[in-house]
Coordinates of C-alpha atoms in Angstrom, one line a residue:
M1 CA 0.0 0.0 0.0
S2 CA 1.3 3.4 -0.9
E3 CA 1.6 6.1 1.8
T4 CA -0.9 8.9 1.0
F5 CA -0.1 12.6 0.9
D6 CA -1.9 15.7 -0.2
A7 CA 0.8 16.4 -2.8
I8 CA 4.0 15.0 -4.2
V9 CA 6.7 17.3 -5.4
L10 CA 9.3 15.7 -7.7
G11 CA 12.6 17.6 -7.4
A12 CA 14.2 19.1 -4.4
G13 CA 15.7 22.1 -6.2
A14 CA 14.9 25.7 -5.8
A15 CA 11.3 25.6 -7.3
G16 CA 10.4 22.2 -5.7
M17 CA 11.5 23.2 -2.2
M18 CA 9.7 26.6 -2.5
C19 CA 6.5 24.9 -3.6
A20 CA 6.6 22.2 -0.9
A21 CA 7.3 24.7 1.9
V22 CA 4.4 27.0 0.8
A23 CA 1.9 24.1 0.6
G24 CA 3.2 22.5 3.8
Q25 CA 3.0 25.7 5.8
R26 CA -0.6 26.0 4.8
G27 CA -1.5 22.6 6.2
R28 CA -1.0 20.3 3.3
R29 CA 0.9 17.1 3.8
V30 CA 3.7 17.1 1.2
A31 CA 6.2 14.5 0.1
L32 CA 9.3 16.0 -1.6
L33 CA 11.2 13.4 -3.5
D34 CA 14.6 13.7 -5.2
R35 CA 16.8 11.0 -6.8
A36 CA 20.0 12.8 -5.7
E37 CA 21.5 11.9 -2.4
A38 CA 21.1 15.4 -1.1
P39 CA 18.8 18.4 -2.0
G40 CA 19.7 21.6 -3.8
K41 CA 22.9 20.5 -5.6
K42 CA 22.6 23.2 -8.3
I43 CA 21.9 25.9 -5.7
L44 CA 25.2 25.1 -4.0
I45 CA 27.3 25.7 -7.1
S46 CA 25.3 28.8 -8.3
G47 CA 26.9 32.2 -8.4
G48 CA 30.4 30.9 -7.8
G49 CA 29.2 29.3 -4.6
R50 CA 27.5 32.4 -3.3
C51 CA 24.1 32.0 -5.0
N52 CA 22.9 34.9 -7.1
F53 CA 19.4 34.3 -5.5
T54 CA 17.4 37.0 -7.4
N55 CA 17.6 40.1 -9.5
L56 CA 16.1 43.4 -8.6
H57 CA 15.1 44.0 -12.2
A58 CA 13.2 40.7 -12.7
A59 CA 10.3 41.4 -15.2
P60 CA 8.5 39.3 -17.8
E61 CA 10.4 40.9 -20.7
R62 CA 13.6 39.4 -19.3
Y63 CA 12.4 35.9 -19.8
I64 CA 12.3 33.8 -22.9
S65 CA 9.2 31.7 -23.7
A66 CA 7.0 30.8 -26.6
N67 CA 4.4 32.8 -24.7
P68 CA 6.1 36.0 -23.4
H69 CA 3.1 36.8 -21.2
F70 CA 2.9 33.6 -19.3
A71 CA 5.4 34.5 -16.5
K72 CA 3.6 37.8 -15.7
S73 CA 1.1 36.4 -13.2
A74 CA 3.6 34.5 -11.0
L75 CA 6.3 37.1 -11.1
S76 CA 3.9 39.9 -10.2
R77 CA 2.6 37.9 -7.2
Y78 CA 6.0 37.0 -5.8
T79 CA 8.7 39.6 -6.4
P80 CA 12.4 39.9 -5.7
A81 CA 11.4 42.1 -2.7
D82 CA 9.4 39.1 -1.3
F83 CA 12.3 36.7 -1.5
L84 CA 14.7 39.3 -0.2
A85 CA 12.5 39.8 2.9
L86 CA 12.7 36.0 3.5
V87 CA 16.5 36.2 3.2
E88 CA 16.7 39.0 5.7
A89 CA 14.3 37.2 8.1
Y90 CA 17.0 34.5 8.3
G91 CA 19.7 37.0 8.9
I92 CA 21.6 36.2 5.7
A93 CA 23.9 39.0 4.7
W94 CA 23.8 39.9 1.0
H95 CA 25.2 42.4 -1.5
E96 CA 24.3 43.7 -4.9
K97 CA 26.7 43.3 -7.7
T98 CA 26.2 44.9 -11.1
L99 CA 22.9 45.0 -12.9
G100 CA 20.7 44.3 -9.9
Q101 CA 22.2 40.9 -9.1
L102 CA 21.9 39.9 -5.4
F103 CA 24.4 37.5 -3.8
C104 CA 25.0 36.0 -0.4
D105 CA 28.0 37.6 1.4
G106 CA 28.7 34.1 2.7
S107 CA 27.8 30.9 1.0
A108 CA 25.0 29.4 -1.2
R109 CA 24.6 26.9 1.6
Q110 CA 22.7 29.7 3.4
I111 CA 20.0 29.8 0.8
L112 CA 19.7 26.0 0.8
D113 CA 19.5 26.0 4.6
L114 CA 16.8 28.6 4.4
L115 CA 14.7 26.5 2.1
L116 CA 15.2 23.4 4.2
A117 CA 14.1 25.3 7.3
E118 CA 11.0 26.6 5.4
C119 CA 10.2 23.0 4.4
A120 CA 10.7 21.9 8.1
K121 CA 8.2 24.5 9.2
G122 CA 5.7 23.0 6.8
Q123 CA 6.6 19.4 8.1
V124 CA 7.5 18.5 4.5
D125 CA 8.6 14.8 4.2
L126 CA 11.8 15.2 2.3
R127 CA 13.2 12.0 0.8
C128 CA 16.5 11.9 -1.2
G129 CA 18.1 9.1 -3.1
V130 CA 14.7 8.0 -4.4
E131 CA 14.5 6.3 -7.8
T132 CA 11.2 7.6 -9.2
G133 CA 10.6 4.7 -11.5
V134 CA 7.2 4.5 -13.1
V135 CA 4.7 7.4 -12.4
E136 CA 1.1 6.3 -12.6
Q137 CA -2.3 7.9 -12.2
R138 CA -5.1 5.7 -11.1
E139 CA -8.3 6.2 -9.1
G140 CA -7.7 9.9 -8.7
L141 CA -4.2 9.5 -7.3
F142 CA -0.7 9.9 -8.7
H143 CA 1.6 7.0 -7.6
V144 CA 5.3 7.5 -7.4
A145 CA 8.0 5.4 -5.5
G146 CA 5.6 4.1 -2.9
V147 CA 3.7 7.3 -2.2
A148 CA 0.4 8.5 -3.6
A149 CA -1.3 11.9 -3.7
P150 CA -4.1 13.6 -5.7
R151 CA -1.6 16.3 -6.8
L152 CA 1.8 15.9 -8.4
V153 CA 4.3 18.7 -9.1
I154 CA 7.0 18.3 -11.8
A155 CA 10.0 20.3 -10.5
T156 CA 12.9 18.3 -11.8
G157 CA 14.4 21.0 -14.0
G158 CA 15.9 20.6 -17.4
P159 CA 18.9 18.7 -18.8
S160 CA 21.5 21.4 -18.2
I161 CA 24.6 20.4 -16.1
P162 CA 24.0 16.6 -16.2
K163 CA 27.0 16.0 -13.9
M164 CA 24.8 17.5 -11.2
G165 CA 22.1 14.9 -11.9
A166 CA 20.1 16.9 -14.4
S167 CA 18.0 15.0 -17.0
A168 CA 15.1 15.3 -19.4
F169 CA 12.9 13.4 -17.0
A170 CA 10.4 16.4 -16.7
Y171 CA 9.8 16.3 -20.4
E172 CA 9.4 12.5 -20.5
L173 CA 6.8 12.7 -17.7
A174 CA 5.0 15.6 -19.4
R175 CA 4.7 13.7 -22.6
Q176 CA 3.5 10.6 -20.7
F177 CA 0.5 12.7 -19.6
G178 CA 0.0 14.1 -23.1
L179 CA 1.5 17.6 -22.5
K180 CA 3.4 19.3 -25.3
V181 CA 7.1 20.1 -24.9
V182 CA 8.9 23.0 -26.6
E183 CA 12.1 21.6 -28.0
P184 CA 14.8 22.2 -25.4
R185 CA 18.2 23.7 -26.2
P186 CA 21.2 24.8 -24.1
A187 CA 21.0 28.4 -22.8
L188 CA 23.4 30.6 -20.9
V189 CA 26.2 28.6 -22.6
P190 CA 29.6 29.3 -24.2
L191 CA 29.6 29.3 -28.0
T192 CA 32.2 27.5 -30.2
L193 CA 34.0 29.0 -33.2
G194 CA 35.6 27.4 -36.3
G195 CA 36.5 28.2 -39.9
D196 CA 37.7 31.8 -40.4
D197 CA 37.1 32.6 -36.7
L198 CA 39.6 30.0 -35.5
L199 CA 42.2 32.7 -35.1
F200 CA 40.2 34.2 -32.2
R201 CA 40.5 31.0 -30.2
E202 CA 44.2 31.9 -29.8
L203 CA 43.1 34.8 -27.6
S204 CA 42.0 32.4 -24.8
G205 CA 41.7 34.2 -21.5
V206 CA 41.3 37.7 -23.1
S207 CA 38.1 39.6 -22.2
A208 CA 36.7 43.0 -23.0
E209 CA 33.4 44.9 -22.5
V210 CA 31.4 44.7 -25.7
L211 CA 27.9 45.1 -27.0
A212 CA 26.8 41.6 -28.3
R213 CA 23.8 41.3 -30.6
C214 CA 21.8 38.4 -32.1
G215 CA 18.6 39.2 -33.8
K216 CA 16.8 41.8 -31.8
A217 CA 18.5 40.9 -28.5
S218 CA 21.6 42.9 -27.3
F219 CA 23.6 42.8 -24.1
R220 CA 26.5 45.1 -23.0
E221 CA 28.8 43.1 -20.7
A222 CA 32.1 41.4 -20.9
A223 CA 32.9 38.9 -23.6
L224 CA 35.6 36.3 -23.0
F225 CA 37.6 34.4 -25.6
T226 CA 38.2 30.8 -24.8
H227 CA 40.2 27.9 -26.3
R228 CA 36.9 26.8 -27.9
G229 CA 35.3 30.1 -28.8
L230 CA 33.3 32.8 -27.0
S231 CA 32.0 33.0 -23.4
G232 CA 31.6 35.7 -20.7
P233 CA 28.4 37.3 -19.6
A234 CA 27.6 39.0 -22.9
I235 CA 27.9 35.8 -24.8
L236 CA 26.1 33.7 -22.3
Q237 CA 23.2 36.1 -22.5
I238 CA 23.2 36.1 -26.3
S239 CA 23.4 32.3 -26.4
S240 CA 19.9 32.0 -25.1
Y241 CA 18.7 33.7 -28.3
W242 CA 21.2 32.2 -30.7
K243 CA 20.2 29.4 -33.0
R244 CA 22.5 27.4 -35.3
G245 CA 23.3 29.5 -38.4
D246 CA 22.8 32.8 -36.7
A247 CA 25.5 35.4 -36.6
V248 CA 26.6 36.9 -33.3
R249 CA 27.5 40.6 -33.9
I250 CA 30.0 42.3 -31.6
D251 CA 30.6 46.0 -31.1
F252 CA 34.1 46.0 -29.7
L253 CA 34.0 49.7 -28.8
P254 CA 30.4 50.6 -27.8
D255 CA 31.4 54.0 -26.5
A256 CA 33.3 55.1 -29.6
T257 CA 31.9 58.1 -31.5
P258 CA 31.8 58.2 -35.3
G259 CA 35.1 59.3 -36.8
W260 CA 37.2 58.3 -33.8
L261 CA 39.8 56.4 -35.9
V262 CA 40.1 59.3 -38.4
E263 CA 40.6 61.6 -35.4
A264 CA 43.3 59.2 -34.0
K265 CA 45.1 59.5 -37.3
R266 CA 44.9 63.3 -37.2
V267 CA 46.3 63.4 -33.6
N268 CA 49.1 60.9 -34.2
P269 CA 49.5 59.8 -37.8
R270 CA 52.5 57.6 -37.0
A271 CA 50.6 55.4 -34.5
S272 CA 50.0 51.8 -35.5
P273 CA 46.4 50.6 -35.8
R274 CA 47.0 48.2 -33.0
R275 CA 48.1 51.0 -30.7
A276 CA 45.0 53.1 -31.7
L277 CA 42.6 50.4 -30.5
P278 CA 41.7 50.9 -26.8
L279 CA 41.4 47.2 -26.2
P280 CA 43.5 44.5 -24.5
E281 CA 46.8 44.3 -26.4
R282 CA 46.4 40.7 -27.7
L283 CA 42.9 41.4 -28.9
A284 CA 43.9 44.7 -30.5
T285 CA 46.7 43.0 -32.4
V286 CA 44.5 40.3 -33.9
L287 CA 41.8 42.8 -34.8
A288 CA 44.3 45.1 -36.5
E289 CA 45.7 42.2 -38.5
R290 CA 42.2 41.3 -39.6
L291 CA 41.5 44.9 -40.6
A292 CA 44.6 44.8 -42.9
L293 CA 45.4 48.5 -42.4
P294 CA 48.9 49.8 -43.2
G295 CA 51.6 50.0 -40.5
E296 CA 50.7 53.6 -39.6
L297 CA 47.4 55.3 -39.4
G298 CA 48.7 58.2 -41.6
Q299 CA 49.2 55.7 -44.4
A300 CA 45.5 54.8 -44.5
S301 CA 42.8 56.8 -46.2
D302 CA 39.9 58.2 -44.2
K303 CA 37.6 55.9 -46.2
A304 CA 39.6 52.9 -45.1
L305 CA 39.6 54.0 -41.5
R306 CA 35.8 54.6 -41.5
A307 CA 35.3 51.1 -42.9
A308 CA 37.5 49.7 -40.1
E309 CA 35.4 51.7 -37.6
A310 CA 32.2 50.2 -39.1
R311 CA 33.6 46.7 -38.9
L312 CA 34.8 47.0 -35.3
A313 CA 31.3 48.2 -34.4
D314 CA 29.6 45.3 -36.1
W315 CA 32.0 42.3 -36.2
H316 CA 30.2 39.1 -37.3
F317 CA 31.0 35.7 -35.7
T318 CA 29.1 32.7 -36.9
P319 CA 29.4 30.1 -34.1
T320 CA 29.7 26.5 -35.1
G321 CA 27.6 25.5 -32.1
S322 CA 27.6 25.7 -28.3
E323 CA 29.3 23.7 -25.5
G324 CA 26.0 22.0 -25.0
F325 CA 24.0 21.0 -21.9
A326 CA 27.2 20.0 -20.1
K327 CA 28.1 23.6 -19.8
A328 CA 24.7 25.3 -20.1
E329 CA 23.5 27.0 -16.9
V330 CA 19.8 26.6 -17.9
T331 CA 17.6 25.3 -20.7
V332 CA 15.5 27.2 -23.2
G333 CA 12.3 25.3 -24.0
G334 CA 10.5 22.8 -21.8
I335 CA 6.9 21.9 -20.9
A336 CA 4.7 24.2 -23.1
T337 CA 3.1 27.1 -21.3
S338 CA 0.0 26.6 -23.4
E339 CA -0.6 23.4 -21.4
L340 CA -0.5 25.3 -18.0
S341 CA -2.5 27.8 -16.1
S342 CA -0.3 30.9 -15.6
R343 CA -1.9 31.5 -12.2
T344 CA -1.6 28.0 -10.7
M345 CA 0.9 26.2 -12.9
E346 CA -1.6 23.4 -13.2
A347 CA -2.0 21.4 -16.4
R348 CA -5.2 22.3 -18.1
K349 CA -5.9 18.7 -19.4
I350 CA -4.7 16.9 -16.2
P351 CA -6.2 18.3 -13.0
G352 CA -3.8 17.8 -10.1
L353 CA -0.7 17.9 -12.3
Y354 CA 1.6 20.9 -12.0
A355 CA 4.9 22.0 -13.5
I356 CA 7.2 24.7 -12.2
G357 CA 10.7 26.1 -12.5
E358 CA 13.2 25.2 -15.2
A359 CA 11.0 22.3 -16.3
V360 CA 8.6 24.9 -17.9
D361 CA 9.3 26.8 -21.1
V362 CA 10.3 30.0 -19.2
T363 CA 14.0 30.9 -19.2
G364 CA 15.5 34.0 -17.5
W365 CA 18.5 36.1 -18.3
L366 CA 21.8 35.5 -16.6
G367 CA 22.0 37.1 -13.1
G368 CA 19.4 35.7 -10.7
Y369 CA 16.4 35.7 -13.0
N370 CA 16.0 32.0 -13.1
F371 CA 16.0 31.7 -9.3
Q372 CA 13.3 34.4 -9.2
W373 CA 11.2 32.3 -11.6
A374 CA 11.8 29.3 -9.4
W375 CA 10.6 31.2 -6.3
A376 CA 7.6 32.7 -8.1
S377 CA 6.4 29.6 -9.9
G378 CA 6.9 27.5 -6.8
Q379 CA 4.9 29.9 -4.7
A380 CA 2.1 30.0 -7.3
A381 CA 1.8 26.2 -7.4
G382 CA 2.2 25.9 -3.6
L383 CA -0.6 28.3 -3.0
A384 CA -2.8 26.6 -5.5
I385 CA -2.3 23.2 -3.8
A386 CA -3.1 24.8 -0.5
E387 CA -6.4 26.3 -1.8
V388 CA -7.8 23.1 -3.1

């Protein structure tokens, strides 16, 4: 005989623990199951071990989804200020980095301990090292690994960082119950270069602040050249929008004004193009070689210098691919939002089945946005379970 609960939450990550704690604290008996030997493994490695737990600027337009409006309801009902209040209630010291990113002063372990304490308040039955096996629905109950409940929450994330135990289980389970899945792909991931761009891989370790663009998306942050291609915050952000065959366009000097290279020639005609580029020396050398300007600025025509300016402002790279799910921080795609209620996260066709967090086709920008979606979607589902 299966042990019966009010709800089963599959996945003891950020979204799953949030959902279980919210429902448990409102009187629901919740089983929180995870196949890993310990909860919150991805939380512990996030933000360089300090957990970028939210972003002050979290808003629906900073999330990628087939339905850009889907995240509005949950995000409006549980804001960064709400989670920050919880952080402060636990006496966790924090600081703001650039662009609204909030980190623990200490360790990501503090956020995990907070979530575990919230689950304990709700008397959540946390079970790790559980092999889920077959999930069945019969006689109004979902049956999983020896427990049963009328409500089941899919919070097992996406396939990014498989070495941490990530898998496509959420999508398999969704399809089992007839829910559509938007084709998943790696996001917030380094891009690889080949062909004519191979030369830039020799710049491994060099970084510069750039404006990176792909389609209508653009981000001004650091780009980093690696032994395989391109990385750094600007590239990770753009990677979420990039698809195979797309060009990534880089403005190497986003603050430069038109005619700056012609003016540099007027001021010092004997300067080399390499010296005229206000960039890290190794990068300036490679770019100058590619621009094929003469040895001194004074030897180049104004037309040639303006053409060089234009190319530096819109340098095209065509990545050969990405470093895949192994290096991706998150996943774009997932359980289709068209299958879910934006208020409760419940499947429209399967009453009692919910999906939250990264398992859903909602992906945030780099910098705490995905944690905020985990908190907000987890809260939405937890409240809905408690209301039933």
